[in-house]
CSV table of C-alpha atoms in Angstrom, one decimal:
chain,number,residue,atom,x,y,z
A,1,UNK,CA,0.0,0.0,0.0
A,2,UNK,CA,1.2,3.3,-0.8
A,3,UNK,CA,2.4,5.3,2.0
A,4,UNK,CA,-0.2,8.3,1.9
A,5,UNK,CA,-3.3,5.6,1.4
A,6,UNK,CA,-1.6,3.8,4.7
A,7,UNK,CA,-1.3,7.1,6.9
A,8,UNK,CA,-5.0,7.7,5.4
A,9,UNK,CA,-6.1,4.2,6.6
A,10,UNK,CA,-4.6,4.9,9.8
A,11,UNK,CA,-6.4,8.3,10.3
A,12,UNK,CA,-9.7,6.5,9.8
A,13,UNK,CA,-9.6,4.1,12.3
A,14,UNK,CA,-8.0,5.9,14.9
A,15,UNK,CA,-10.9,8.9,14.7
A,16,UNK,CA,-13.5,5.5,14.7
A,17,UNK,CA,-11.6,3.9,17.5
A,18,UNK,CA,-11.0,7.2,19.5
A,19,UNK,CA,-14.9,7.6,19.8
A,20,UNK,CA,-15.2,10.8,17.6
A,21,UNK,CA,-17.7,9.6,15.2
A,22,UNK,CA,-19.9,11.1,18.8
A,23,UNK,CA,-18.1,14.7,17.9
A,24,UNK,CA,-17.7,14.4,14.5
A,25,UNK,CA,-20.7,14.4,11.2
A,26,UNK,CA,-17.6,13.1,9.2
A,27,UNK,CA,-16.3,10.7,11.6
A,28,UNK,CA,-19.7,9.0,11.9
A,29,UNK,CA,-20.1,8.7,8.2
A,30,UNK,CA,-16.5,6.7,7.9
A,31,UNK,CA,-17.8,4.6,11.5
A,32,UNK,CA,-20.6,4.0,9.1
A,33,UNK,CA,-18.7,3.1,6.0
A,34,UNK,CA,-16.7,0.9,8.3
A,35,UNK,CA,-19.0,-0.6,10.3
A,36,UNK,CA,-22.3,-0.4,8.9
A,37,UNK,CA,-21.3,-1.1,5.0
A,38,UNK,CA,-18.1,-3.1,6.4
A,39,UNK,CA,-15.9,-1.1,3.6
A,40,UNK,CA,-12.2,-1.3,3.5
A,41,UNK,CA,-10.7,2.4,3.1
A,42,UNK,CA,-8.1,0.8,1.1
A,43,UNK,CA,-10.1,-0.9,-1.4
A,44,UNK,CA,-9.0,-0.4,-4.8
A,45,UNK,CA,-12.2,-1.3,-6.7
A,46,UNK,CA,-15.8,-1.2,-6.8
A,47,UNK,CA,-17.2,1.9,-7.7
A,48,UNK,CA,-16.5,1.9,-11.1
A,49,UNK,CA,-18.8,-1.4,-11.8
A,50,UNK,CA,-21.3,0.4,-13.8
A,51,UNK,CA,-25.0,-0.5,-15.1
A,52,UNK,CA,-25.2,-1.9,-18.2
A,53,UNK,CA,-27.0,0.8,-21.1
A,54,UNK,CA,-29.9,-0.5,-20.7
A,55,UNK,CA,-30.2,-0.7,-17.1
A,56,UNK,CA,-29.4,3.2,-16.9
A,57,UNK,CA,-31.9,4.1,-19.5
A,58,UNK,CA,-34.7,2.3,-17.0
A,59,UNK,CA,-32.8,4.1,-14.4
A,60,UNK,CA,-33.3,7.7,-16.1
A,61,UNK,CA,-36.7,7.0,-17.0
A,62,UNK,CA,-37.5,6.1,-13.4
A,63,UNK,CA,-36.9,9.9,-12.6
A,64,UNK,CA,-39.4,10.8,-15.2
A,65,UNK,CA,-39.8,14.7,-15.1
A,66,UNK,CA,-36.5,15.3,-13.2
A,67,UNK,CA,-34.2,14.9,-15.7
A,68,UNK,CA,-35.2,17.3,-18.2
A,69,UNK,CA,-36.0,19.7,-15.9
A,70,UNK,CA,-32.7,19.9,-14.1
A,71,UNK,CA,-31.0,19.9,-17.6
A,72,UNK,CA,-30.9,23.9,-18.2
A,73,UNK,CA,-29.6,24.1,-14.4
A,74,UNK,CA,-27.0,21.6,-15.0
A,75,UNK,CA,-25.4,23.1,-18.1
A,76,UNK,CA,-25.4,26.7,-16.2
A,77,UNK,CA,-23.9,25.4,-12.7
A,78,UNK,CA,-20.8,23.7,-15.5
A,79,UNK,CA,-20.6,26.9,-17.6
A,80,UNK,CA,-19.6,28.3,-13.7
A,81,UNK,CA,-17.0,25.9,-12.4
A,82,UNK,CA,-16.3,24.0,-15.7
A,83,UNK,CA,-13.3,25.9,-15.9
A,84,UNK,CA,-12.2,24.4,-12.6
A,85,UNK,CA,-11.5,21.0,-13.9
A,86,UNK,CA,-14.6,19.9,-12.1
A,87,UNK,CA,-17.7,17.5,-13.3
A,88,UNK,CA,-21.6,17.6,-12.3
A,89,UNK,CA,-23.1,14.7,-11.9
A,90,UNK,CA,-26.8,14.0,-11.2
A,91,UNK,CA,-27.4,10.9,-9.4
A,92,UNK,CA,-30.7,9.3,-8.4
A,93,UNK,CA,-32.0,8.3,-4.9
A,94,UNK,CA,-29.6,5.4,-4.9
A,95,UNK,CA,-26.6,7.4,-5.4
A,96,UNK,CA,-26.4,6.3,-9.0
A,97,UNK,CA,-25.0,8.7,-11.7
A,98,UNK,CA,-27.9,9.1,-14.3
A,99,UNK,CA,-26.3,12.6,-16.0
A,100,UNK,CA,-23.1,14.5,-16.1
A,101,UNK,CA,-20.8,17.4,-17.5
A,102,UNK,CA,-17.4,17.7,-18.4
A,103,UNK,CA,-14.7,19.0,-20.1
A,104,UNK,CA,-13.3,15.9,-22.7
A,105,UNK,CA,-10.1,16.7,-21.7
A,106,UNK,CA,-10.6,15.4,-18.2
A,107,UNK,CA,-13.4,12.6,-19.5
A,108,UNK,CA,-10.5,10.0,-19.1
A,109,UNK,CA,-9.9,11.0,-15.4
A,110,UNK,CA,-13.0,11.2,-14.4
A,111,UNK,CA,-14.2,7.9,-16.1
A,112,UNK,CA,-11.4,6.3,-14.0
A,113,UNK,CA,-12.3,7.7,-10.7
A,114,UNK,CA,-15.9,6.2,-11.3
A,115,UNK,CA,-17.9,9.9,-12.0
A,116,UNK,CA,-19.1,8.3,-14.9
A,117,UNK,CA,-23.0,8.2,-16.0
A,118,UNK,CA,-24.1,4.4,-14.5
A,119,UNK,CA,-21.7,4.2,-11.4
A,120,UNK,CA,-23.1,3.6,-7.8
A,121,UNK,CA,-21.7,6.2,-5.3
A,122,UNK,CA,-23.8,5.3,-2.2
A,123,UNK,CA,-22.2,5.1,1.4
A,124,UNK,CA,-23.2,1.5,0.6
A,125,UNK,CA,-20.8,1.2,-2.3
A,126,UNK,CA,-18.8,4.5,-1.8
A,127,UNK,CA,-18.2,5.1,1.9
A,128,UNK,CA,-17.7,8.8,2.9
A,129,UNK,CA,-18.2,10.9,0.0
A,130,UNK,CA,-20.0,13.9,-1.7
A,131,UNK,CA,-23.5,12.3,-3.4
A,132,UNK,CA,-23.7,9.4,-0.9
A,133,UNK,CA,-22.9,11.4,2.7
A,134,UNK,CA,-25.2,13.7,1.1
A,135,UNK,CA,-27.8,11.1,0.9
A,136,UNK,CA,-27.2,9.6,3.7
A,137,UNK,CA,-27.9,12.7,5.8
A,138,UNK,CA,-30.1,14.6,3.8
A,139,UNK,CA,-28.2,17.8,3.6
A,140,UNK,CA,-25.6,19.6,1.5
A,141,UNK,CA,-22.0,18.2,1.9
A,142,UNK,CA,-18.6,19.1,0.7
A,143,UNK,CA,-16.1,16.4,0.9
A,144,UNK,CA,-12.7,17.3,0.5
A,145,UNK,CA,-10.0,14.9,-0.5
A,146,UNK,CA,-8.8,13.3,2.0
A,147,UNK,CA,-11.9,13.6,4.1
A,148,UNK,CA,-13.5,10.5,1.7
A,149,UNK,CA,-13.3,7.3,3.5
A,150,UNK,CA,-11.4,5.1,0.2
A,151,UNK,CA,-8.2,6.2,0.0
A,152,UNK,CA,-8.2,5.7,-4.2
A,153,UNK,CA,-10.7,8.8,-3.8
A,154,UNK,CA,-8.5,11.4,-1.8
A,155,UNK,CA,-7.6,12.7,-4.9
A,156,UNK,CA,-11.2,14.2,-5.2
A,157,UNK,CA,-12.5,17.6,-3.9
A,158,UNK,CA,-16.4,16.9,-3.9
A,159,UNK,CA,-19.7,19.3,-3.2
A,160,UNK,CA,-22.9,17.7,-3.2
A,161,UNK,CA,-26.9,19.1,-2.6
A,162,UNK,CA,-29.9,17.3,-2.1
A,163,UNK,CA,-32.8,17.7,-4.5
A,164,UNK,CA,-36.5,17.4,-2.9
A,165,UNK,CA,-39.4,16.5,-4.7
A,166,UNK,CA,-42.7,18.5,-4.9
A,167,UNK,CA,-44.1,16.3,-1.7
A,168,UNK,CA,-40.5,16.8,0.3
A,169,UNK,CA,-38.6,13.2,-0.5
A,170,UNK,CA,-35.8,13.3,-1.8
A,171,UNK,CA,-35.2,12.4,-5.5
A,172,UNK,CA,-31.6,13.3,-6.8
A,173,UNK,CA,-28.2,14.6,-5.6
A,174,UNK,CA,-26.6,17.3,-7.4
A,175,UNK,CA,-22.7,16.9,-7.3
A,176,UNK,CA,-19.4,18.9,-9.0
A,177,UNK,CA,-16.0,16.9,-8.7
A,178,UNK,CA,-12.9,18.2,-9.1
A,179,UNK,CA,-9.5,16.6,-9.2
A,180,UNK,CA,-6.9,19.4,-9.0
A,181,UNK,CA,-4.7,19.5,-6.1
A,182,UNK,CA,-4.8,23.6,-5.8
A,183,UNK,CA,-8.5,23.5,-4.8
A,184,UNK,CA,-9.1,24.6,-1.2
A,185,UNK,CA,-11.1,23.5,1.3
A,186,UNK,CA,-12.7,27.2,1.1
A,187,UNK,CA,-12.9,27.2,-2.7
A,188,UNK,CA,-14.8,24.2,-2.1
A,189,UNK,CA,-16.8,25.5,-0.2
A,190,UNK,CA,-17.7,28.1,-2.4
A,191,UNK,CA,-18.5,25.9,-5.2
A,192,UNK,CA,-20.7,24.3,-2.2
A,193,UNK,CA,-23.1,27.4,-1.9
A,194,UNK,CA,-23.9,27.5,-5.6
A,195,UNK,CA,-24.2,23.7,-6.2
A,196,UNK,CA,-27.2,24.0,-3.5
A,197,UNK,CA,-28.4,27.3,-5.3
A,198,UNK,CA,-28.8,25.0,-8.8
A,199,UNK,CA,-30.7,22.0,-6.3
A,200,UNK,CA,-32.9,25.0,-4.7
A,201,UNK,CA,-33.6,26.0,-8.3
A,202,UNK,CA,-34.2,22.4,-9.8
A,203,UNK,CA,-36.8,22.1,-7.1
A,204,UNK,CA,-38.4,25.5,-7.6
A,205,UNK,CA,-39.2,24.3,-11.6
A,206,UNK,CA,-40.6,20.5,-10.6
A,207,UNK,CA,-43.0,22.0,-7.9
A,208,UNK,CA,-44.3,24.9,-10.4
A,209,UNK,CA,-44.8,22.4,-12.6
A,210,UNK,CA,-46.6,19.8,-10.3
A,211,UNK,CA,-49.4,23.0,-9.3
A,212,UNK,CA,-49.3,24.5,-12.1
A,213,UNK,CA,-52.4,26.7,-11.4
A,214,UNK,CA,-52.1,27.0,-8.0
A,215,UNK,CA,-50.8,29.8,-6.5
A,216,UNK,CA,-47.1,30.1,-5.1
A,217,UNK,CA,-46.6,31.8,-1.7
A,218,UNK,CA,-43.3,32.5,0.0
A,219,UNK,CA,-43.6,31.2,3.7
A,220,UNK,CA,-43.5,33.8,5.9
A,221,UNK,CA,-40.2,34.5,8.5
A,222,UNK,CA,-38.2,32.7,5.8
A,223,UNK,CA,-35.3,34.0,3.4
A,224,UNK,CA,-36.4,33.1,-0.2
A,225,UNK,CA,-32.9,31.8,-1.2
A,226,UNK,CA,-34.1,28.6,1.0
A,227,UNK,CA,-37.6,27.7,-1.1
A,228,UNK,CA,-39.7,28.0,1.4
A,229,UNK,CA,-43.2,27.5,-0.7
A,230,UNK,CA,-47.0,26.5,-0.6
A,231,UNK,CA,-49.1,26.0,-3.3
A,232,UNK,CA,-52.5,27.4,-2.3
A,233,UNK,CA,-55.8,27.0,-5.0
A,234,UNK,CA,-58.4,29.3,-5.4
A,235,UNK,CA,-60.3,28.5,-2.4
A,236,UNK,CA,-57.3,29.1,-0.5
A,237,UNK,CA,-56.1,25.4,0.7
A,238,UNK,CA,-52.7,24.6,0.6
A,239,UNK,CA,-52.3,21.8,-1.3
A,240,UNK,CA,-49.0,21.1,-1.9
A,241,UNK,CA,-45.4,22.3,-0.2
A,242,UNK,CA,-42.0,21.9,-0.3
A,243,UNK,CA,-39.5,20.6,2.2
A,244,UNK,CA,-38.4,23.7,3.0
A,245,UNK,CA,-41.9,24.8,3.8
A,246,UNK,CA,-43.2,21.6,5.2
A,247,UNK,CA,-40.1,21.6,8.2
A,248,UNK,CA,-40.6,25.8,9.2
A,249,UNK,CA,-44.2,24.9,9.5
A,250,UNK,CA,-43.9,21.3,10.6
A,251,UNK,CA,-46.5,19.9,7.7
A,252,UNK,CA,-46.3,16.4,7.0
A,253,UNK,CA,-48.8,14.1,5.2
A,254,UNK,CA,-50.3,13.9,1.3
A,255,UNK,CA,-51.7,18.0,1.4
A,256,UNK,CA,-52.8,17.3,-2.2
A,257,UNK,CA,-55.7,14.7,-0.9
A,258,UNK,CA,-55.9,16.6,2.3
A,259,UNK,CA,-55.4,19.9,2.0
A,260,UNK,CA,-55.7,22.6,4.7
A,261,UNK,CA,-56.8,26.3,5.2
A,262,UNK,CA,-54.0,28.8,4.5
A,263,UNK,CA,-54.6,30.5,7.5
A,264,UNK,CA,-54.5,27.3,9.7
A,265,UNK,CA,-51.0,26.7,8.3
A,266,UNK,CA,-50.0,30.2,8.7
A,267,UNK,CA,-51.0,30.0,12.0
A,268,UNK,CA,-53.3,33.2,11.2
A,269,UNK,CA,-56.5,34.0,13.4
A,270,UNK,CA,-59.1,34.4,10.2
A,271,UNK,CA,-62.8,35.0,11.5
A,272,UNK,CA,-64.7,31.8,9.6
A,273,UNK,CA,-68.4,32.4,9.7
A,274,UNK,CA,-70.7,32.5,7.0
A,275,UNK,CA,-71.7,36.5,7.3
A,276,UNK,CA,-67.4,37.0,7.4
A,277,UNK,CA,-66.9,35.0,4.3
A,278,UNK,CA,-69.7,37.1,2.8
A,279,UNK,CA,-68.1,39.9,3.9
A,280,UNK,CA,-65.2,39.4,2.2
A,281,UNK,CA,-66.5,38.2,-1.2
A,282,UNK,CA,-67.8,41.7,-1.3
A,283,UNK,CA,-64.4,43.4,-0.7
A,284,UNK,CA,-62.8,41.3,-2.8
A,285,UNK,CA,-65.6,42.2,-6.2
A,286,UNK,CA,-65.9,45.9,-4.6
A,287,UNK,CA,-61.7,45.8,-5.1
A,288,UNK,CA,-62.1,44.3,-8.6
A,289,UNK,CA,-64.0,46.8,-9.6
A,290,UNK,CA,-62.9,49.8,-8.7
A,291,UNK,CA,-65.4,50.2,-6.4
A,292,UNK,CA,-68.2,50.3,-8.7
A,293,UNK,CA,-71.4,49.4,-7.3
A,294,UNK,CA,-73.0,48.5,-10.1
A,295,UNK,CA,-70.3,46.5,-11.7
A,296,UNK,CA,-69.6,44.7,-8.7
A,297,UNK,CA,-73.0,43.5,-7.9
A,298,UNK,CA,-73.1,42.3,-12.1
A,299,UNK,CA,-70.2,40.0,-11.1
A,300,UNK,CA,-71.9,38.6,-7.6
A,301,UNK,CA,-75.1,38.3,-10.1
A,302,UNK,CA,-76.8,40.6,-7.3
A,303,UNK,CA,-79.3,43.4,-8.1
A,304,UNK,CA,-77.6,46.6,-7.1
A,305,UNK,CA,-80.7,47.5,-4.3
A,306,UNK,CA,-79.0,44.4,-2.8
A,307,UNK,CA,-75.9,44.7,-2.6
A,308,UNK,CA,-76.6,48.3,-1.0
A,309,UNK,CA,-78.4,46.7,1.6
A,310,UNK,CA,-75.6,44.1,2.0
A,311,UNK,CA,-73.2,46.9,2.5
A,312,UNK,CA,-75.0,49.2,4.7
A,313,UNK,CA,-75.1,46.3,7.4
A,314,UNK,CA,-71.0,45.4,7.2
């Protein structure tokens, strides 16, 4: 074994026996790779066993809309760090690469290391790095170099972002990989921030398209870099919301089947009585109109003696 893969094996299972996977998000994912997957950090092979074509076509049409969707993100996150010698690889639920960029200069290298479309890069399969740990816990990662659990993947600086689906599971992982050994830690953590930026904005375009007639409303007490969103319909019941929005407001279940009052989920104190509700389908033709008395009570199919009386007891 090489000398810097030993000292790398030897780092790894002192932080796993020293306890520090307690301390340490990193450590437990390599006390997971160890223990859980039972992966050797100096395994030289295994994730570059890929699917067969047709095996990855099945795969990429499993993700149906995703795919196409994500595309336009994908080729504008590599015309950003392209230049860095990375590539972007979007891989499924499984950790399985189903799309990527790259330069062809650096196809070679990368088709080595396994970022190829049809490899398997699961904690599972993988140990500690960027699309499985990100996986694995749910959240953006960057793993950088010698922070990967095999040491045939130190080599690698890696920054990976979770995509959510229009009910808040998650669907994909968005990764760049680069292999140059000037890349900090803090460049990587740079490329980091807008590798979650394109995830946030893949998400944004599959749950516009799931409601597309409902309407879109920015939670409350939320920054709108984070995608905090419901989708409310026209008789104001939310009926669909991202993760984002479904952990600040603690939602869970199937809202589409069972939706519930904007104001309940808001948390807003909304009188609900009958006279109330008239009250505001008033405002709201009163509003449309200009407030135009006649025109109004046309579009409540009122008489306008009506709605005069209607008004003169609000």
């Amino acid at each position: 074994m090489h000398t810097t893969a030993r000292q790398h094996v030897t780092r790894i299972e002192t932080a796993i026996r020293s306890g520090l996977a307690a301390r340490s998000s990193l450590a437990a994912s390599w006390a997971r790779s160890a223990t859980l997957y039972r992966l050797d950090p100096a395994a030289s092979s295994g994730v570059d066993q890929r699917m067969t074509a047709a095996e990855l076509a099945l795969a990429r049409e499993r993700m149906g809309a995703l795919l196409p969707t994500a595309a336009p993100h994908l080729d504008r996150l590599f015309q950003t760090v392209g230049g860095l010698g990375a590539c972007i690889v979007l891989a499924d639920a499984d950790g399985v690469a189903l799309d990527r960029r790259g330069n062809s200069r650096d196809d070679g290298d990368f088709a080595a290391a396994g970022l190829w479309t049809g490899t398997a890069w699961s904690e599972a399969q993988a140990g500690t790095n960027g699309i499985g740990t990100c996986l694995a816990e749910g959240r953006a990662v960057t793993i950088h170099r010698d922070q990967h659990f095999l040491a045939r993947n130190i080599g690698l600086s890696c920054s990976s972002a979770p995509v959510f689906g229009p009910e808040g599971d998650l669907l994909a992982v968005i990764d760049v990989s680069t292999a140059r050994p000037d890349l900090t830690e803090a460049i990587g953590g740079l490329i980091g921030a807008t590798v979650t930026e394109a995830a946030r904005r893949v998400e944004a375009d599959l749950f516009s398209q799931t409601f597309p007639t409902a309407w879109l409303v920015l939670v409350p007490g939320t920054e709108r870099g984070i995608g905090a969103v419901l989708a409310v319909d026209a008789d104001d019941l939310v009926i669909g919301a991202t993760r984002a929005a479904r952990l600040h407001l603690d939602l869970s279940g199937d809202l589409h089947h069972s939706p519930r009052p904007l104001a309940d989920v808001l948390g807003q104190a909304v009188p609900d009585g009958f006279d109330d509700a008239e009250r505001g389908v008033i405002a709201r033709a009163l509003a449309r109109t200009g407030g135009n008395i006649s025109a109004a009570a046309r579009a409540l199919g009122l008489s306008r003696a009506t709605l005069h009386r209607k008004l003169d007891r609000r």
